[in-house]
Coordinates of C-alpha atoms in Angstrom, one line a residue:
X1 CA 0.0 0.0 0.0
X2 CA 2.8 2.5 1.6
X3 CA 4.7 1.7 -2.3
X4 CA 1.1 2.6 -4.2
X5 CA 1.4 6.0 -2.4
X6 CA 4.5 6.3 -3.3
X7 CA 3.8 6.1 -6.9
X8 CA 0.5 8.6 -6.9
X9 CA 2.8 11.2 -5.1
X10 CA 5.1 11.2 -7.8
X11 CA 2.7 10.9 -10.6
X12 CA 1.1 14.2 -8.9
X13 CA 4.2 15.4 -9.4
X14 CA 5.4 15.0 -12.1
X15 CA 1.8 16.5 -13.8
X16 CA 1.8 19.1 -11.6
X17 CA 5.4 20.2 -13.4
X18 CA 4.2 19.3 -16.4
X19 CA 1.0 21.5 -16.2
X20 CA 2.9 24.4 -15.1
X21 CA 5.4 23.8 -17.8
X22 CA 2.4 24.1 -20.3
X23 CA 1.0 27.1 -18.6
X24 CA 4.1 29.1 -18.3
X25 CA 4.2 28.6 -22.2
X26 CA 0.9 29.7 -23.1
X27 CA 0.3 33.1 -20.9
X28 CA 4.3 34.2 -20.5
X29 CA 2.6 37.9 -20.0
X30 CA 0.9 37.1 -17.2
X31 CA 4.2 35.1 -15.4
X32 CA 6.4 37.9 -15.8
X33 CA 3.6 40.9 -14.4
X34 CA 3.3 38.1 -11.8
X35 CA 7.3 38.2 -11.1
X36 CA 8.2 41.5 -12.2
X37 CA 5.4 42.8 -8.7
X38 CA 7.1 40.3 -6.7
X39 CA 10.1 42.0 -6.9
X40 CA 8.8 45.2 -6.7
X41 CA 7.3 43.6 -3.2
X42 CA 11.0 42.0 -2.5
X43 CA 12.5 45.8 -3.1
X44 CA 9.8 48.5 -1.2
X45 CA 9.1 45.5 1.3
X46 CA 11.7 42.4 2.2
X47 CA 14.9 43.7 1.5
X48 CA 14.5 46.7 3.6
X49 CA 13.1 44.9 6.2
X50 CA 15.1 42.2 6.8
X51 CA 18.9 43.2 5.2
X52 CA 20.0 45.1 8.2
X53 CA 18.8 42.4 10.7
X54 CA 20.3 39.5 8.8
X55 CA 23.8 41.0 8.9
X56 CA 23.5 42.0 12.6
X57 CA 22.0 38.6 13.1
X58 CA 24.9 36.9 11.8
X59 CA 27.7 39.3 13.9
X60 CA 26.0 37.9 17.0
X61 CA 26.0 34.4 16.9
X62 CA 29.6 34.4 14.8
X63 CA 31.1 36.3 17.2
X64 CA 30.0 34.2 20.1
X65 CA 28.2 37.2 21.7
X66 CA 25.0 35.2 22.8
X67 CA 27.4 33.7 25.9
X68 CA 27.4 37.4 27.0
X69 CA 23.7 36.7 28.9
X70 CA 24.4 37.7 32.1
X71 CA 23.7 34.5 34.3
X72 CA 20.3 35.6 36.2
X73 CA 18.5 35.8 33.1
X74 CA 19.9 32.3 31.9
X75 CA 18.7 30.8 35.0
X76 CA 15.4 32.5 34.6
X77 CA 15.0 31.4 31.4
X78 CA 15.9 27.6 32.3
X79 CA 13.5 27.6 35.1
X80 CA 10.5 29.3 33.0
X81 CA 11.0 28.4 29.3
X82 CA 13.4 25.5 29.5
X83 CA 15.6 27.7 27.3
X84 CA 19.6 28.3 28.1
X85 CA 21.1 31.5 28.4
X86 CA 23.0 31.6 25.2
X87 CA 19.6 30.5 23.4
X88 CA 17.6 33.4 24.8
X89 CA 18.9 36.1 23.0
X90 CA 18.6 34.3 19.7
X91 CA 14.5 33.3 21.3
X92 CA 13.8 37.0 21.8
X93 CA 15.7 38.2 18.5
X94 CA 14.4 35.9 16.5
X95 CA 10.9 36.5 17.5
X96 CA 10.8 40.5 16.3
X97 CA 13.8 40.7 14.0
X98 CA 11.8 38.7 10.6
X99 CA 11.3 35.7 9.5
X100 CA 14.3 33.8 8.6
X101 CA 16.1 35.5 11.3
X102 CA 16.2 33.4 14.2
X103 CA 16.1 30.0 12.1
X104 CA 19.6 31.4 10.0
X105 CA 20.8 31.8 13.9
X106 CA 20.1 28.5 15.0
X107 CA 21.9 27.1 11.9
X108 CA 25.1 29.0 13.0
X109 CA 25.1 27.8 16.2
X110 CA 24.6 24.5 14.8
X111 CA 27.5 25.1 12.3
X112 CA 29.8 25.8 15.3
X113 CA 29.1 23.3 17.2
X114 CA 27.0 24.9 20.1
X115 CA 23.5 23.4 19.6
X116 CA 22.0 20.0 19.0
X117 CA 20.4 19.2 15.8
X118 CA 17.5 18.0 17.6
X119 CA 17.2 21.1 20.3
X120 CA 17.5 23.7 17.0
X121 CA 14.4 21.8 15.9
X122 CA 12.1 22.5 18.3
X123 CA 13.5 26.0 19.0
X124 CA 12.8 26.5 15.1
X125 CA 9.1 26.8 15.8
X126 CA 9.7 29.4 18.6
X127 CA 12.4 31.8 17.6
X128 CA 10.3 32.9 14.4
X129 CA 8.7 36.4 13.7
X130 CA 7.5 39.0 11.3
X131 CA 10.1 42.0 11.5
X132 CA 8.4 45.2 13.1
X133 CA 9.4 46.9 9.4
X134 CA 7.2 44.4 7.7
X135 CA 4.1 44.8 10.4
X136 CA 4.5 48.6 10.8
X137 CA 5.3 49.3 7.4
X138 CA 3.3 46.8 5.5
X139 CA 0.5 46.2 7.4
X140 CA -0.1 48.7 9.9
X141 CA 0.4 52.1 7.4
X142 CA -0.7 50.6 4.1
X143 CA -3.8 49.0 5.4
X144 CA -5.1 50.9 8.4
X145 CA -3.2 53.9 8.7
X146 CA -2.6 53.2 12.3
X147 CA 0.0 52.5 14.4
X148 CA -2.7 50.5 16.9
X149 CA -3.0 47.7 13.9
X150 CA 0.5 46.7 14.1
X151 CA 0.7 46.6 17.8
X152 CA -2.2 43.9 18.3
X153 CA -0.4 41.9 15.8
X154 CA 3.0 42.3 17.5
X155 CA 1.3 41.6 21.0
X156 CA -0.5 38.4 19.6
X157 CA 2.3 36.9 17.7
X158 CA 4.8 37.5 20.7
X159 CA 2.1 35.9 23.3
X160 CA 1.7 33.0 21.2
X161 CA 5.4 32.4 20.8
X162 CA 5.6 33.2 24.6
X163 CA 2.2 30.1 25.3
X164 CA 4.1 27.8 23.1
X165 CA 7.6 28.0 24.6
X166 CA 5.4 27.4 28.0
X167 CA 4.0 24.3 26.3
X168 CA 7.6 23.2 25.7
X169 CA 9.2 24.0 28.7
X170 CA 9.6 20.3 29.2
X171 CA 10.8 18.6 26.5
X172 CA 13.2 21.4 26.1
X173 CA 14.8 20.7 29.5
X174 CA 15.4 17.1 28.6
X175 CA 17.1 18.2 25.3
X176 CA 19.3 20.7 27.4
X177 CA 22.7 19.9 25.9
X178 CA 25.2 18.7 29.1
X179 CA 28.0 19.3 26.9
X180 CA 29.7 23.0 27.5
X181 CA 31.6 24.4 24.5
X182 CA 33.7 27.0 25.4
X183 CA 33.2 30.4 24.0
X184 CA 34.9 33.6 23.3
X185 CA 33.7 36.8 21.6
X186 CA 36.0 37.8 18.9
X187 CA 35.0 41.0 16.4
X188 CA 36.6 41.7 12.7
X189 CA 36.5 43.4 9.9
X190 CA 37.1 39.8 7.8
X191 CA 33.8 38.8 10.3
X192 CA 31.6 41.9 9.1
X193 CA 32.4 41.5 5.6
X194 CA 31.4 37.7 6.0
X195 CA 28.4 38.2 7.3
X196 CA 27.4 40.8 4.8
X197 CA 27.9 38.5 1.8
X198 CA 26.6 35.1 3.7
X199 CA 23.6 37.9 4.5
X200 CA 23.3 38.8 0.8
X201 CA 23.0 35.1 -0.5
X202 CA 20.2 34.5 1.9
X203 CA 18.1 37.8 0.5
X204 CA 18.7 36.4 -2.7
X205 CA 17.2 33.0 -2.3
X206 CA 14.6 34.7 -0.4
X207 CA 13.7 37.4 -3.2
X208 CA 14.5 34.2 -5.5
X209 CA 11.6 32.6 -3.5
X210 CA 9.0 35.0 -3.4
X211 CA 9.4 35.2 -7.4
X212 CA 8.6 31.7 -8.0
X213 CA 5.7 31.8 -5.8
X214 CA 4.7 35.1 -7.0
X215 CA 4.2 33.0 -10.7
X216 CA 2.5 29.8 -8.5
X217 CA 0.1 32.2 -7.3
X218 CA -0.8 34.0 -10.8
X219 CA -1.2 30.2 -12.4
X220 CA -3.5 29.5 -9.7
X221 CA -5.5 32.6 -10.2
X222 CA -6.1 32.4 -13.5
X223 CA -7.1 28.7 -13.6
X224 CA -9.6 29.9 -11.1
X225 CA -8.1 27.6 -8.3
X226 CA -7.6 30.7 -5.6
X227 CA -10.9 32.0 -6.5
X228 CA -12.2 28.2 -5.4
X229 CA -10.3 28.4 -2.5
X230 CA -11.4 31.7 -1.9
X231 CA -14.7 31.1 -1.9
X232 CA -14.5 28.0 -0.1
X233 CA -12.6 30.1 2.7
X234 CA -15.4 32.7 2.3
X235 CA -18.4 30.3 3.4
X236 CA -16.6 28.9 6.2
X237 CA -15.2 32.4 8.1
X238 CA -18.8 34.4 6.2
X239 CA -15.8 36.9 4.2
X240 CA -16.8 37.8 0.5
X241 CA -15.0 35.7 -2.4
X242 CA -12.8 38.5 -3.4
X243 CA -11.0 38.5 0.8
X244 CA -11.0 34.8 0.3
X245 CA -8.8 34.8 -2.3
X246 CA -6.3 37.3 -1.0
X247 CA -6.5 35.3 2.1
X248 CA -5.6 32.0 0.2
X249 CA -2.9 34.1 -1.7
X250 CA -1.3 35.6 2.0
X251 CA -1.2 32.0 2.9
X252 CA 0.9 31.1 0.1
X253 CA 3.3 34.0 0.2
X254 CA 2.4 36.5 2.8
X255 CA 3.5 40.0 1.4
X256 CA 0.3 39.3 -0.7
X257 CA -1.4 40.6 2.6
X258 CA -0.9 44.4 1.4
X259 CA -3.6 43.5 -1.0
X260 CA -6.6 43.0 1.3
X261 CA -9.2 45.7 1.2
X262 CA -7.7 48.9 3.6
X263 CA -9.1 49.8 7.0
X264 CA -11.0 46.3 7.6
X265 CA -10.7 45.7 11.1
X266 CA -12.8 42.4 11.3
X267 CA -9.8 40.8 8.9
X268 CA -6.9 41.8 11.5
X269 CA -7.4 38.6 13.2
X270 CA -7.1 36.8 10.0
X271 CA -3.7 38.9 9.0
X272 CA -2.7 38.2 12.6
X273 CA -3.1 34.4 12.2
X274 CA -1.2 34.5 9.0
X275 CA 1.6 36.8 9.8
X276 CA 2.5 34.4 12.9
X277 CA 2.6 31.5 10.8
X278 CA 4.4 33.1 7.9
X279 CA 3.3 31.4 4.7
X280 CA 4.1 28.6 2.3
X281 CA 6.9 30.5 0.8
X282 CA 8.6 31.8 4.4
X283 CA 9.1 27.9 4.7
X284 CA 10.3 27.3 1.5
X285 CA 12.9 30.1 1.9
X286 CA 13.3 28.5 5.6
X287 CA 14.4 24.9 4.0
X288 CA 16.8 27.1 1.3
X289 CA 18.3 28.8 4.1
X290 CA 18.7 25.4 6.3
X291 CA 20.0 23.5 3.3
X292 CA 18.1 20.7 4.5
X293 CA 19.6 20.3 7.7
X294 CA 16.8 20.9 10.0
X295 CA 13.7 19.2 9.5
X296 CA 11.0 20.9 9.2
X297 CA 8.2 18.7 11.1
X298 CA 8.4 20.1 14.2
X299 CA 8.3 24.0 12.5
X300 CA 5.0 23.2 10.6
X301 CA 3.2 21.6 13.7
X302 CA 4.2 24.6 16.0
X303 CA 3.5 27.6 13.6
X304 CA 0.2 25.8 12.9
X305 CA -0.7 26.2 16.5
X306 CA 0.9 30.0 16.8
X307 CA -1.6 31.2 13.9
X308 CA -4.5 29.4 16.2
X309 CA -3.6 31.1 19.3
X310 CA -2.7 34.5 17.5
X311 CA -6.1 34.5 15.5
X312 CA -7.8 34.2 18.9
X313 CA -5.4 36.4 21.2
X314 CA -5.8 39.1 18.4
X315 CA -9.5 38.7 18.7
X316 CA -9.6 39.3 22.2
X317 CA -7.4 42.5 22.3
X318 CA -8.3 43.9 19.7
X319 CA -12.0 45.7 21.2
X320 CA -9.4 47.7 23.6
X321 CA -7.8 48.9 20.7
X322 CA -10.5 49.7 18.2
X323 CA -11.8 51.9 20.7
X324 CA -8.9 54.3 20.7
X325 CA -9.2 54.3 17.0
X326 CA -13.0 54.7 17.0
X327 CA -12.1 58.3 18.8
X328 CA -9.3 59.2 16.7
X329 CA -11.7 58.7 13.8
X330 CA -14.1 60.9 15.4
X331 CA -11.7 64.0 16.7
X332 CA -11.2 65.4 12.5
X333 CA -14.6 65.9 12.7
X334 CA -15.1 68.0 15.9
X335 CA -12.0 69.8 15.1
X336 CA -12.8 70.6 11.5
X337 CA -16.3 71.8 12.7
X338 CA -14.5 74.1 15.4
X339 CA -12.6 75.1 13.0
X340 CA -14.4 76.6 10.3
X341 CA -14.1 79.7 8.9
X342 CA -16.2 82.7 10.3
X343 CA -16.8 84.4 6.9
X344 CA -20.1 82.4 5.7
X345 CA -21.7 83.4 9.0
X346 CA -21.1 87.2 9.2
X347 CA -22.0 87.1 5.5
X348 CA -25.2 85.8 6.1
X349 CA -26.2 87.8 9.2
X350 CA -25.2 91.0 7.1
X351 CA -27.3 89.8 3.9
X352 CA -30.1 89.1 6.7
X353 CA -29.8 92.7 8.1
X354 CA -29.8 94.3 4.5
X355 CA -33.2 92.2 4.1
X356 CA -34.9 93.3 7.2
X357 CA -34.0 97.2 6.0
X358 CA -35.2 96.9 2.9
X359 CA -38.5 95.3 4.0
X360 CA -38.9 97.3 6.4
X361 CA -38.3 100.3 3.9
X362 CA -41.0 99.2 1.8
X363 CA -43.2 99.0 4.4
X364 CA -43.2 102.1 5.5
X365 CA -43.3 103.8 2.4
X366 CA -46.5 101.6 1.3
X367 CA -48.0 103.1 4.9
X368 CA -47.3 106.4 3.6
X369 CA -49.2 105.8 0.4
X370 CA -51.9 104.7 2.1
X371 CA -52.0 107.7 4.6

C-alpha cells in the first residue's frame, strides 16, 4: 500500500510540473507581471526589512556574543522556558527581527558546534517572527493607517510564541545539551564582511523565492483555483469571495497581505493568524536557508498552532484597541467643525440685516401711500 502512495505522489508530481510547464508557455505575460510585482514587493518591502537584521543577526552568533547573557537571566529562562542562556537572545531576537532570522541563527550555532540538531528543531518553531518593518510598514500604514493595527499583531504573535515556549518548557529541558563548548567573543573586519555577503546570499534566495511563488500564485489565479479556494474560505469564516482569495494568496506567500481591502478591522485577526505563521513560501525560503539540515516537522506543527492562538489572542485584544481608534476617527470631525471659517456666518447675518431694512423700507413707504 505505503509503495502505491509512493507512486501517486510522484505521478502528482510530475503532472503538476508538467501543467505548469504548459501554462508558463501559453500566458508568459501574465508570469512575468506576476514576477516582475514580486520583486517590486522583495525591493519596497523584504529587503528593507530584513537586510540590516540579517547581517546584525549573523555578527551575533559568529562572534560568540550570545554567551554574554548575564547568568540571572539564563537561569530565569531555564526555570520558566526550559531555554539556556545563550539561546535566549537568539529566542527573543528571532521572534521580532523577521522571519528567517532566528532559524539562520540557529543554523550558526549549529554550524559551530554549540547546539543540537535536535534542540534547533524544536526551538525553530519558537524563535520565528515578522520583523516590526514588515508589520508597521506593510500592514499597519498601508492598510489601516494606524500604528494600533501593528501593535495587536506584534502583541499576539509574541504571546503566542511566549504560550508555546510554556507548552515546551519540558521537553526542552530534557534536550538541554550537558556538553559545555567554550566560547569567546572575537570582532573583525574579515567577520563583518562575512556576514554581509553570507547575508546577501540569503536575501537572494529569499527574493529568488518569493518570485517563483509570486508566478504559483498567478497560475492558480487564472485557472480559477484561488478564486475556489477563496470562496471556499469565504463560506466557512462568512468573508466575501474577493477577501478569500487574497487570504488563500497571503497564505501562500504572505506580502500578498498588502492586498486585502484597507481599514478592515474584522480581517486583522485573519492577518494576525497568517503573519505568525508566515506562509508557504517563508518555509520554502526556511528549507533554502537550512540546506536541508533541520527538518522541518516540528516548524509546521508549531507555527500551525501559533496562527490558532494569534487568531484568537488578536480577537480578544483587539476591542481595547478599536476603541482608541473609533475616537481618533471621530476627533477630524469635531475639530474641523471648530474650526471653520467665520466668513459664511457674518455674511449671512449682514445679507439678513440688508433684508430686514429693505422690507422694512418698503413697508413704511407703502403706509405712507396709504395715509
Amino acid at each position: 500500500m505505503k509503495k502505491y502512495a509512493e507512486k501517486a505522489i510522484k505521478a502528482a508530481k510530475i503532472m503538476a510540473i508538467s501543467a505548469a510547464f504548459v501554462y508558463f508557455l501559453g500566458d508568459t505575460g501574465g508570469a512575468a507581471e506576476a514576477v516582475g510585482e514580486s520583486i517590486q514587493r522583495c525591493i519596497d518591502i523584504v529587503i528593507p526589512s530584513l537586510f540590516a537584521m540579517m547581517i546584525v543577526s549573523s555578527m551575533i552568533t559568529t562572534s560568540g556574543m550570545t554567551a554574554l547573557m548575564p547568568r540571572c537571566f539564563g537561569r530565569l529562562s531555564r526555570l520558566v522556558f526550559g531555554i539556556e542562556g545563550s539561546e535566549l537572545p537568539v529566542f527573543t531576537f528571532g521572534m521580532i527581527a523577521g522571519y528567517p532570522v532566528g532559524v539562520k541563527m540557529l543554523c550558526e550555532e549549529c554550524s559551530c558546534g554549540r547546539l543540537d540538531k535536535r534542540r534547533a528543531e524544536l526551538l525553530s518553531g519558537l524563535c520565528f517572527g515578522a520583523g516590526p518593518a514588515f508589520i508597521f510598514g506593510c500592514i499597519s500604514r498601508q492598510l489601516y493607517s494606524s500604528r494600533n493595527a501593528g501593535l495587536v499583531i506584534l502583541i499576539s504573535t509574541i504571546s503566542a510564541n511566549i504560550i508555546l515556549a510554556l507548552l515546551l518548557s519540558v521537553p526542552l529541558r530534557r534536550t538541554a545539551g550537558a556538553r559545555s563548548v567554550p566560547r569567546r567573543v572575537s570582532i573583525s573586519a574579515d567577520m563583518l564582511t562575512d556576514c554581509v555577503l553570507r547575508s546577501g546570499r540569503a536575501m537572494a534566495d529569499i527574493c529568488i523565492m518569493i518570485a517563483a511563488f509570486a508566478a504559483a500564485n498567478a497560475a492558480l489565479a487564472r485557472t480559477g483555483a484561488t478564486a475556489a479556494a477563496g470562496e471556499l474560505l469565504g463560506k466557512l469564516t462568512d468573508l466575501d469571495r474577493i477577501r478569500g482569495e487574497v487570504l488563500v494568496a497571503a497564505f501562500l506567500d504572505v506580502t500578498n497581505i498588502s492586498k486585502l481591502p484597507c481599514g478592515d478591522w474584522l480581517l486583522l485577526p485573519y492577518i494576525s493568524a497568517l503573519t505568525a505563521f508566515g506562509g508557504v513560501c517563508v518555509l520554502c525560503q526556511l528549507r533554502a536557508l537550512t540546506a536541508g539540515k533541520l527538518s522541518m516537522k516540528y516548524f509546521i506543527i508549531m507555527r500551525s498552532a501559533a496562527a490558532v492562538l494569534s487568531f484568537f489572542i488578536c480577537r480578544l485584544i483587539m476591542p481595547f484597541f478599536m476603541t482608541g481608534e473609533v475616537t481618533e476617527v471621530m476627533l477630524p470631525r469635531i475639530s474641523s467643525a471648530g474650526n471653520s471659517s467665520p466668513v459664511p456666518s457674518v455674511m449671512l447675518i449682514i445679507m439678513t440685516v440688508m433684508l430686514i431694512l429693505e422690507f422694512g423700507g418698503k413697508s413704511s413707504l407703502q403706509h405712507t401711500k396709504s395715509c
